[in-house]
Coordinates of C-alpha atoms and ligand atoms in Angstrom, one line a residue:
X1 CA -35.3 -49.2 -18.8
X2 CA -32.3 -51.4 -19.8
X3 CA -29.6 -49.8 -17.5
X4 CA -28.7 -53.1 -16.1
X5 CA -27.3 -54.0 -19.8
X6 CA -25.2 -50.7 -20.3
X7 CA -25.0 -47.0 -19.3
X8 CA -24.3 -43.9 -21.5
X9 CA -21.5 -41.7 -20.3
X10 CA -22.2 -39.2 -18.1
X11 CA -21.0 -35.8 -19.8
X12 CA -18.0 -35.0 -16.8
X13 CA -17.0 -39.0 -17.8
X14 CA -16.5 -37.7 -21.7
X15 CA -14.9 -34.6 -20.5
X16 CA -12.1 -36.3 -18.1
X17 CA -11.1 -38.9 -20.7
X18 CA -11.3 -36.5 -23.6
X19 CA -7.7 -35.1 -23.2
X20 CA -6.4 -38.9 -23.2
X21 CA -7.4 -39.5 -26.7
X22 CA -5.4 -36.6 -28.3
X23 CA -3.0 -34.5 -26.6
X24 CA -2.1 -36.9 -23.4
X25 CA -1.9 -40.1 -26.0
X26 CA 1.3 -41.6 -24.0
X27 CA 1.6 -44.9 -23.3
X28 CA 2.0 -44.9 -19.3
X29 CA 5.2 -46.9 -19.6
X30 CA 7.2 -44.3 -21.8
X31 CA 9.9 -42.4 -19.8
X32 CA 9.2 -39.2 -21.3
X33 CA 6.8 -36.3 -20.7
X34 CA 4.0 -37.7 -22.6
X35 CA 4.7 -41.1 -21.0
X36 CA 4.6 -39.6 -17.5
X37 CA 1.3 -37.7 -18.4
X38 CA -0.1 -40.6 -18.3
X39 CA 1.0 -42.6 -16.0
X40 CA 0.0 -39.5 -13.5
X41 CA -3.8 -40.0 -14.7
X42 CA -3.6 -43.5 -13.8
X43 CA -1.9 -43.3 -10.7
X44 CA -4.7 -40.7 -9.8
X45 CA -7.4 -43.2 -11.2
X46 CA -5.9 -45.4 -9.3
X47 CA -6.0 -43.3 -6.0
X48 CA -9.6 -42.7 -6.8
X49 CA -10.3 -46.7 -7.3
X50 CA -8.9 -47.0 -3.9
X51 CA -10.7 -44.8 -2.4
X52 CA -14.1 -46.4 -4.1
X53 CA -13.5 -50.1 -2.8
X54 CA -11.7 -49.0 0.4
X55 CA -8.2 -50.8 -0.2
X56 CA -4.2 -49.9 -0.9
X57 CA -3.6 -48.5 -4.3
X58 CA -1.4 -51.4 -4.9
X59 CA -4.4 -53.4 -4.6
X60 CA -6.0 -52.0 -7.4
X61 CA -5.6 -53.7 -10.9
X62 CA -6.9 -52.3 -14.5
X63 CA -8.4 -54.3 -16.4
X64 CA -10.8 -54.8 -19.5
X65 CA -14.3 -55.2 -17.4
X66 CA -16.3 -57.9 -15.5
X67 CA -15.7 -60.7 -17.9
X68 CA -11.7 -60.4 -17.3
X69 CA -12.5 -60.2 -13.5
X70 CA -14.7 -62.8 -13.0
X71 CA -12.5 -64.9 -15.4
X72 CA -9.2 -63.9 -13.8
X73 CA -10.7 -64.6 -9.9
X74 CA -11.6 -68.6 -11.1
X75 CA -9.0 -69.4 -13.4
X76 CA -6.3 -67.4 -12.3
X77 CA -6.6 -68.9 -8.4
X78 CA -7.7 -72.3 -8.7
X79 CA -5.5 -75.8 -9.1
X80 CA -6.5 -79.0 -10.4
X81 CA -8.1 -80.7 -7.6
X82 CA -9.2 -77.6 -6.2
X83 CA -13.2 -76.9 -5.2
X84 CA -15.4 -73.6 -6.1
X85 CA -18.3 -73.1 -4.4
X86 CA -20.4 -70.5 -6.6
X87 CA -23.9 -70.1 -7.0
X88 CA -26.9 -70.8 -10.1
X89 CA -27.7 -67.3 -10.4
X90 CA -24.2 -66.0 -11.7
X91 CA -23.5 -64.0 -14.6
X92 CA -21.9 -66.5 -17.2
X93 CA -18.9 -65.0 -16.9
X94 CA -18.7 -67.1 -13.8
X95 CA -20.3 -69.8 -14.9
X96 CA -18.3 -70.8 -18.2
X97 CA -15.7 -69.9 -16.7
X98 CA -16.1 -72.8 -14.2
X99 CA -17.4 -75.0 -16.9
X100 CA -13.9 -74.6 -18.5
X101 CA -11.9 -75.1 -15.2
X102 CA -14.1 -78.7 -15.0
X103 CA -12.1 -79.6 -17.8
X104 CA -9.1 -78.6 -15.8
X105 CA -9.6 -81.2 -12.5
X106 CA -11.4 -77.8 -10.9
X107 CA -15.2 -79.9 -9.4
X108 CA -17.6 -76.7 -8.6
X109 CA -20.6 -77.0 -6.2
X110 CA -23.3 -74.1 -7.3
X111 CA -25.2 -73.3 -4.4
X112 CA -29.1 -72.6 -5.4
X113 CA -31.1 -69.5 -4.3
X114 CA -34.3 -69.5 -1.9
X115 CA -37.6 -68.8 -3.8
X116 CA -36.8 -64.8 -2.7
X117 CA -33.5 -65.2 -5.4
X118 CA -31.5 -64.7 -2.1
X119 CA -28.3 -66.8 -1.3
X120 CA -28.9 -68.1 2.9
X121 CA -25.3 -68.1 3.5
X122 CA -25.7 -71.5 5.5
X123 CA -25.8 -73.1 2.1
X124 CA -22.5 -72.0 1.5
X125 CA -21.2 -73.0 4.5
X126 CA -22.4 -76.6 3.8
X127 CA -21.2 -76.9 0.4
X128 CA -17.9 -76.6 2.0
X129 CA -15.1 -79.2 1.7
X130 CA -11.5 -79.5 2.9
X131 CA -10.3 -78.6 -1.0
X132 CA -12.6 -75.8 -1.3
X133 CA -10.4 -72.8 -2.5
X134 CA -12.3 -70.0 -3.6
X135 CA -16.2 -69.1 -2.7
X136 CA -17.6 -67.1 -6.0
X137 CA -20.8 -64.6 -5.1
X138 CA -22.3 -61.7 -6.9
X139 CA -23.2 -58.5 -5.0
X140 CA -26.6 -58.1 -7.2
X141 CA -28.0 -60.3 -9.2
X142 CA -28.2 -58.3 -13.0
X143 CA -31.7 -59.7 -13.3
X144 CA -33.6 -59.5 -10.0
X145 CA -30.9 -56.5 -8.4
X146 CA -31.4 -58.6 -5.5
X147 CA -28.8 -58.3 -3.2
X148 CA -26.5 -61.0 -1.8
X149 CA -25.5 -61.5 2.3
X150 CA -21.7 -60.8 1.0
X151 CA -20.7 -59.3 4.6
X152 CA -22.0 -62.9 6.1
X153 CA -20.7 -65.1 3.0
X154 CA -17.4 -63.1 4.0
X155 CA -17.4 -63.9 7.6
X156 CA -17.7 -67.8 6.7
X157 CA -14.7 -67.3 4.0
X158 CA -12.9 -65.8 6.5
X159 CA -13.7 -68.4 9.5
X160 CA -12.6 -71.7 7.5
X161 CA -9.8 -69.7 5.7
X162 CA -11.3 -69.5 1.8
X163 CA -10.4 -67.4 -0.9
X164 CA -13.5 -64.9 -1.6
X165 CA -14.1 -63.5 -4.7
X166 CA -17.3 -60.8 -5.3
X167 CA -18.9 -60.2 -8.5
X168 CA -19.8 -56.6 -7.8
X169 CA -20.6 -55.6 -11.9
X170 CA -24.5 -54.6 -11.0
X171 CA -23.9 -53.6 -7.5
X172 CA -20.8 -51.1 -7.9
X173 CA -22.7 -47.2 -7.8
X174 CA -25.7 -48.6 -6.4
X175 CA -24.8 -50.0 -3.2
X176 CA -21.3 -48.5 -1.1
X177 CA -18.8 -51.2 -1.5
X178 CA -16.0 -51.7 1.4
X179 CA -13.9 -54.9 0.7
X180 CA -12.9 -54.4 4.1
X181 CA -15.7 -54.8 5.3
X182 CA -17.3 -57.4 3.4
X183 CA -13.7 -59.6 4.0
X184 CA -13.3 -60.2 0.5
X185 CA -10.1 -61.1 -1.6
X186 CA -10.9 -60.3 -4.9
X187 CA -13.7 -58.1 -6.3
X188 CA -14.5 -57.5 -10.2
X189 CA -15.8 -54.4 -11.0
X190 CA -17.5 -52.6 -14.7
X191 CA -17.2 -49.2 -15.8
X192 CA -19.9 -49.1 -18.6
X193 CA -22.3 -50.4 -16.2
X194 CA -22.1 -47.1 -13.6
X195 CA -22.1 -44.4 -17.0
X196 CA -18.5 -45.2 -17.2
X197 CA -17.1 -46.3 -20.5
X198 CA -17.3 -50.4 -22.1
X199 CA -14.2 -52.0 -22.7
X200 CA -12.6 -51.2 -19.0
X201 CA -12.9 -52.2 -15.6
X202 CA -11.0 -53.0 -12.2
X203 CA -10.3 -55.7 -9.8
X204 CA -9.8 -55.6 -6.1
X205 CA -7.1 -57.7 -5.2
X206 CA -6.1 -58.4 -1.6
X207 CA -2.3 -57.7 -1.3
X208 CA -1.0 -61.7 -1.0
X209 CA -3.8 -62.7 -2.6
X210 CA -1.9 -65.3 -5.3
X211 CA -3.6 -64.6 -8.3
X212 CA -2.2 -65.6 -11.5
X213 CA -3.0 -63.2 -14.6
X214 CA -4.4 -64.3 -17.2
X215 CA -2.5 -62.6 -19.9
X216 CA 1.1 -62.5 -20.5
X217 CA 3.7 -59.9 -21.5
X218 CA 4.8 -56.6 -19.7
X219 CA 4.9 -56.1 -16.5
X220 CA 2.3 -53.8 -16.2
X221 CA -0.2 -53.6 -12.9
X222 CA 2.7 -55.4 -10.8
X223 CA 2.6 -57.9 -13.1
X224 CA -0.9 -58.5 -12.5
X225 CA -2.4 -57.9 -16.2
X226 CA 0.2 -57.8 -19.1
X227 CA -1.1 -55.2 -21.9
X228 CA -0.5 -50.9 -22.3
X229 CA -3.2 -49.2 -20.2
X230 CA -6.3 -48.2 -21.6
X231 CA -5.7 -44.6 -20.2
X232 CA -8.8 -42.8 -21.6
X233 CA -11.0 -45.6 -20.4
X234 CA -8.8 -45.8 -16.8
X235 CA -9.6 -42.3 -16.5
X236 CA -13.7 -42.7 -17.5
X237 CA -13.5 -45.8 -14.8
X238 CA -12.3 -43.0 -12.2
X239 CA -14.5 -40.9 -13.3
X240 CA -17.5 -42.4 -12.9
X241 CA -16.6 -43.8 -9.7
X242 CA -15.5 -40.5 -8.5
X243 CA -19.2 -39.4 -9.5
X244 CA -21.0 -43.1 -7.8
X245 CA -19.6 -42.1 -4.6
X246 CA -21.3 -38.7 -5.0
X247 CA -24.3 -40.0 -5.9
X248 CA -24.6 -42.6 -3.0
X249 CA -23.8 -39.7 -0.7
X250 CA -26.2 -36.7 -2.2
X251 CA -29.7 -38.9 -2.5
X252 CA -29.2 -39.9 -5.9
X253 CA -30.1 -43.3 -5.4
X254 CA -32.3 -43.1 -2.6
X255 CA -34.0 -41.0 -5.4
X256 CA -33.6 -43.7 -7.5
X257 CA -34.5 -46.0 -5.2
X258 CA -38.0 -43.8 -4.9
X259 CA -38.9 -44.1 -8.6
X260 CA -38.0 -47.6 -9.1
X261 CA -40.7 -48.2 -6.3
X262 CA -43.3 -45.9 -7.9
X263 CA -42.7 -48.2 -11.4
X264 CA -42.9 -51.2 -9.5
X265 CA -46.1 -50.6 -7.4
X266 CA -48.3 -48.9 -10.5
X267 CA -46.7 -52.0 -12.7
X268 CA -47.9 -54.1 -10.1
X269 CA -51.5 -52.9 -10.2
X270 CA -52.1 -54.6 -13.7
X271 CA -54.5 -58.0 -13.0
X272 CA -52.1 -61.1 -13.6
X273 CA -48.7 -59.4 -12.3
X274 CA -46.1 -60.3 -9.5
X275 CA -42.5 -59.5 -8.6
X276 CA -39.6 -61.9 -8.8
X277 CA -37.3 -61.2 -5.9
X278 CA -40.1 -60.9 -3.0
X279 CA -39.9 -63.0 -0.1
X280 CA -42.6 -65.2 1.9
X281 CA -44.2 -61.7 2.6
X282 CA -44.9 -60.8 -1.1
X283 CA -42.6 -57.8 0.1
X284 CA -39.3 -57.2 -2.2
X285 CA -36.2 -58.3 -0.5
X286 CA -32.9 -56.2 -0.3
X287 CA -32.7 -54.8 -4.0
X288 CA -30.2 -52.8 -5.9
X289 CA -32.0 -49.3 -5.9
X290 CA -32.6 -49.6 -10.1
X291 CA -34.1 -53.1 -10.3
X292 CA -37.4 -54.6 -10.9
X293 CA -37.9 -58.1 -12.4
X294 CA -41.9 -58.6 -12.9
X295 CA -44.0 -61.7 -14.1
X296 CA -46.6 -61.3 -17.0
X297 CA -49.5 -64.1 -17.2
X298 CA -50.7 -64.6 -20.3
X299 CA -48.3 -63.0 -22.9
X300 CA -44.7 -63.8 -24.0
X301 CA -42.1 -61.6 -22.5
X302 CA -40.5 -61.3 -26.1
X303 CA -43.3 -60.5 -28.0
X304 CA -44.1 -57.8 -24.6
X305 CA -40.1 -56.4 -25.2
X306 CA -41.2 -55.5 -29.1
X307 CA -44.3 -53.6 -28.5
X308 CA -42.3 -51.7 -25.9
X309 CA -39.9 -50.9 -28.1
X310 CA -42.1 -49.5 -30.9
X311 CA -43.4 -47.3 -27.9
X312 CA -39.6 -46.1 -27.6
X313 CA -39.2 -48.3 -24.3
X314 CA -36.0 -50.1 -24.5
X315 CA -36.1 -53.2 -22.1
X316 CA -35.1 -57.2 -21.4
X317 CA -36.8 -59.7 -20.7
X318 CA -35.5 -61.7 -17.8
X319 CA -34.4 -64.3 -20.5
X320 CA -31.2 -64.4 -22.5
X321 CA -31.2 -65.6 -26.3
X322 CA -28.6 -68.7 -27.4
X323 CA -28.2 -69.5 -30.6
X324 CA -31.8 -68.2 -32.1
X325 CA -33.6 -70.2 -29.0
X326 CA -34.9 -68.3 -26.4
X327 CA -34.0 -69.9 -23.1
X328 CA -36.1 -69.1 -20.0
X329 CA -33.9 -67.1 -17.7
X330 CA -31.3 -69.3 -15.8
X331 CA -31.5 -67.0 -12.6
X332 CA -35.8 -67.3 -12.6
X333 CA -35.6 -70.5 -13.1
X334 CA -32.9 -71.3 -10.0
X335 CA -35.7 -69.1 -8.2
X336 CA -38.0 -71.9 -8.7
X337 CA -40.7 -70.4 -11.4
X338 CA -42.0 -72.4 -14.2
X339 CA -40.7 -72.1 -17.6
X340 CA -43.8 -69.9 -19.2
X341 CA -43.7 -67.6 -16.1
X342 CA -39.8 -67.7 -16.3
X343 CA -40.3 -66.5 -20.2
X344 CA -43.1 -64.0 -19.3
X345 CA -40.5 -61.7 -17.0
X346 CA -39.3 -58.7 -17.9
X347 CA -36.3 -56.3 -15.9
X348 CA -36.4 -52.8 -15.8
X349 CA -33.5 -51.3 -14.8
X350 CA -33.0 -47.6 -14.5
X351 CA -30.4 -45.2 -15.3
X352 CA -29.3 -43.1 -12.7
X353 CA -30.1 -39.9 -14.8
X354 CA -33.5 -41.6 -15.0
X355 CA -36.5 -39.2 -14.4
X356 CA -40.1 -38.9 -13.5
X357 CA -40.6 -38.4 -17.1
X358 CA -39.0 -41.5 -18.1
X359 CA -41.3 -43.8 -15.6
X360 CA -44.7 -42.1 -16.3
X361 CA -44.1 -42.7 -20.4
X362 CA -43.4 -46.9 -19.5
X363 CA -46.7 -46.6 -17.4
X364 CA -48.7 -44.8 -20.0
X365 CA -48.0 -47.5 -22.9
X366 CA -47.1 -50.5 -20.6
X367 CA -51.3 -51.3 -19.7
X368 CA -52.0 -51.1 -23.2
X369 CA -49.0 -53.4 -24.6
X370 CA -50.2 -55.8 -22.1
X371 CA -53.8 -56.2 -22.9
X372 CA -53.3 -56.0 -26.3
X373 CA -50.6 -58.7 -26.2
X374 CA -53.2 -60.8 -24.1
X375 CA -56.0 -60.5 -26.4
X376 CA -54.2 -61.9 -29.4
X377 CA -52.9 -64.2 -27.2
X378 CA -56.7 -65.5 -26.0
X379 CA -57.7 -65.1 -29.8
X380 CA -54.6 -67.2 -30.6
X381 CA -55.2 -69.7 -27.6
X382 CA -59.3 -70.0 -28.9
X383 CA -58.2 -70.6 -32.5
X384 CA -55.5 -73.1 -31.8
X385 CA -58.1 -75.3 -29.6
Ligands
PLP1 C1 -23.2 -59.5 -12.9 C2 -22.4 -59.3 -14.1 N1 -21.1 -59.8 -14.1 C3 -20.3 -59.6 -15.1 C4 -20.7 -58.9 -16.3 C5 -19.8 -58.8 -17.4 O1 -19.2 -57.5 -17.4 P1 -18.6 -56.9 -18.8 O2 -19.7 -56.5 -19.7 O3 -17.8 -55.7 -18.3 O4 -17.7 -57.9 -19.4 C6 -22.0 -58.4 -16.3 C7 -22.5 -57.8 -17.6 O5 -23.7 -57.9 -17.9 C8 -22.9 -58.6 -15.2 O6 -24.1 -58.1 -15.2

């Protein structure tokens, strides 16, 4: 239930990168046959990649995940002087990363979600200014899945002649991606996050856009990102990507989709319960098919992510941990909940290999957790006055 944090490889992912490791060890540079082994596997990757954002292969660039992208899209584009319009629900590999460019003459405007944890793309067309040079939005949000207006958010980057960079690290394999389509210059992509391999990833870049990398050395990737390919992890990217597309076209995640919703509704029968990433409605807005962020009353998400796991559940909660403090969720809280509601959120997210299985065991010991957790907590409550 914690897919949004990492995937295992699928078996065809360990099989393609396998050979990479051992007999095809070249270093894609070398002139010779073991050299041009490789550099074949990542010219195919590459083709692949291509094909999986819709783009040139020249337009491609390797790199070492969603960090590096969303790092490389802020620092390596924007000037002193220059103005990012974001938003408050990023990963923070966006968001330190325009922390660090503040220091750098870079002023950012972080645009804030409705209620829903949707973006209204009018907000980012008022937070424009006549230095704005890049607009920064993720596809979907790792902790709701909810899914941003990019095509719109594109149209406006587009109309007033911004850079537009996409965060696409929880949507890639889960929702089709088309750069062309969306209008976007840059996109940042993870391979561990679509049963792909950690450590790897690519980047969309539109051919002119004037990116600068961020490391320095070889030419390698058209000068784009200095360092010998990571050809066994290049290959696991295409790989995987190879098998998303399949997926998004054979039912897979429609499937997906399916059992998220069963999760969500039989969660959502337990007394004191509500989703985060519903609209005015109550009903769930446009969600990555694997997500479900859901409120607790009564009981702290943390002590609610322990039980789980001595049930063999692995989850989150929809807060992250800094420095020993637990920190409500910086996404909830943009969404507007209180801090105890904020720290009494969990996400499930599901693997794509996911099955029925899987979602009737978290529904079996889930009910029980809870009232347990919210007895001790009224016994702890009574006692404490
Ligand atoms: C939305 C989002 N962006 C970026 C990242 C960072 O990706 P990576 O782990 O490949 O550095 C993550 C990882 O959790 C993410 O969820």
């Amino acid at each position: 239930m914690d897919a949004n944090a990492t995937t295992p490889l699928l078996p065809e992912v360990f099989e393609a990168m396998r050979p990479y490791w051992m007999e095809h060890f070249g270093n894609a540079s070398s002139i010779h046959l073991h050299g041009q082994q490789a550099r074949t596997a990542v010219d195919r990757a590459r083709e692949t990649m291509a094909e999986f954002f819709n783009c040139h292969d020249a337009e491609v660039v390797f790199n070492s995940g969603g960090t590096e992208g969303d790092n490389t899209a802020l620092i390596g584009l924007l000037h002193p002087g220059d103005h990012l319009i974001t938003t408050s629900i990023e990963h923070s590999a966006i968001l330190e990363a325009a922390r660090r460019l503040a220091q750098h003459g870079v002023e950012t405007t972080f645009v804030a979600p409705q209620p829903s944890g949707l973006i209204n793309p009018t907000d980012i067309l008022r937070a424009i200014r006549p230095e704005t040079r890049l607009i920064s939005v993720m596809l979907a949000n790792n902790e709701t899945g909810v899914l941003q207006p990019v095509e719109e958010i594109g149209k406006i980057a587009a109309d007033t002649g911004i850079f537009f960079h996409i965060d696409a690290v929880q949507g890639a394999g889960k929702v089709k991606i088309d750069v062309r389509k969306i209008g976007c210059h840059l996109l940042s992509i993870s391979a561990h996050k679509m049963h792909g391999p950690k450590g790897v990833g690519a980047m969309f870049v539109r051919r002119g856009t004037p990116i600068e990398s961020l490391l320095v050395g070889g030419s390698h990737e058209r000068r784009r990102r200095a360092g010998t390919e990571n050809v066994a992890g290049i290959v696991g990217l295409a790989k995987a990507a190879e098998l998303a597309m399949h997926s998004l076209a054979d039912g897979t995640i429609e499937h997906l989709a399916k059992l998220r919703d069963h999760l969500e509704t039989e969660i959502l029968r337990i007394p004191g319960t509500g989703l985060n990433g519903a609209g005015a409605d109550g009903k769930p807005v446009v969600r990555a098919a694997n997500t479900s962020n859901i409120w607790f009353d009564h009981l702290e998400g943390e002590a609610l992510v322990i039980a789980l796991d001595l049930k063999g559940v692995a989850i989150s909660g929809g807060s992250a941990c800094h420095s020993g403090a637990t920190e409500p969720s910086h996404v909830l809280m943009a969404m507007g909940l209180d801090k105890t509601r904020a720290r009494a959120s969990l996400r499930f997210s599901l693997l794509k290999t996911a099955t029925d299985a899987d979602v009737d065991h978290v529904l079996r010991v889930l009910p029980e957790a809870v009232e347990h957790l919210r007895a001790i907590s009224s016994v702890a409550t009574g006692t404490l006055g």
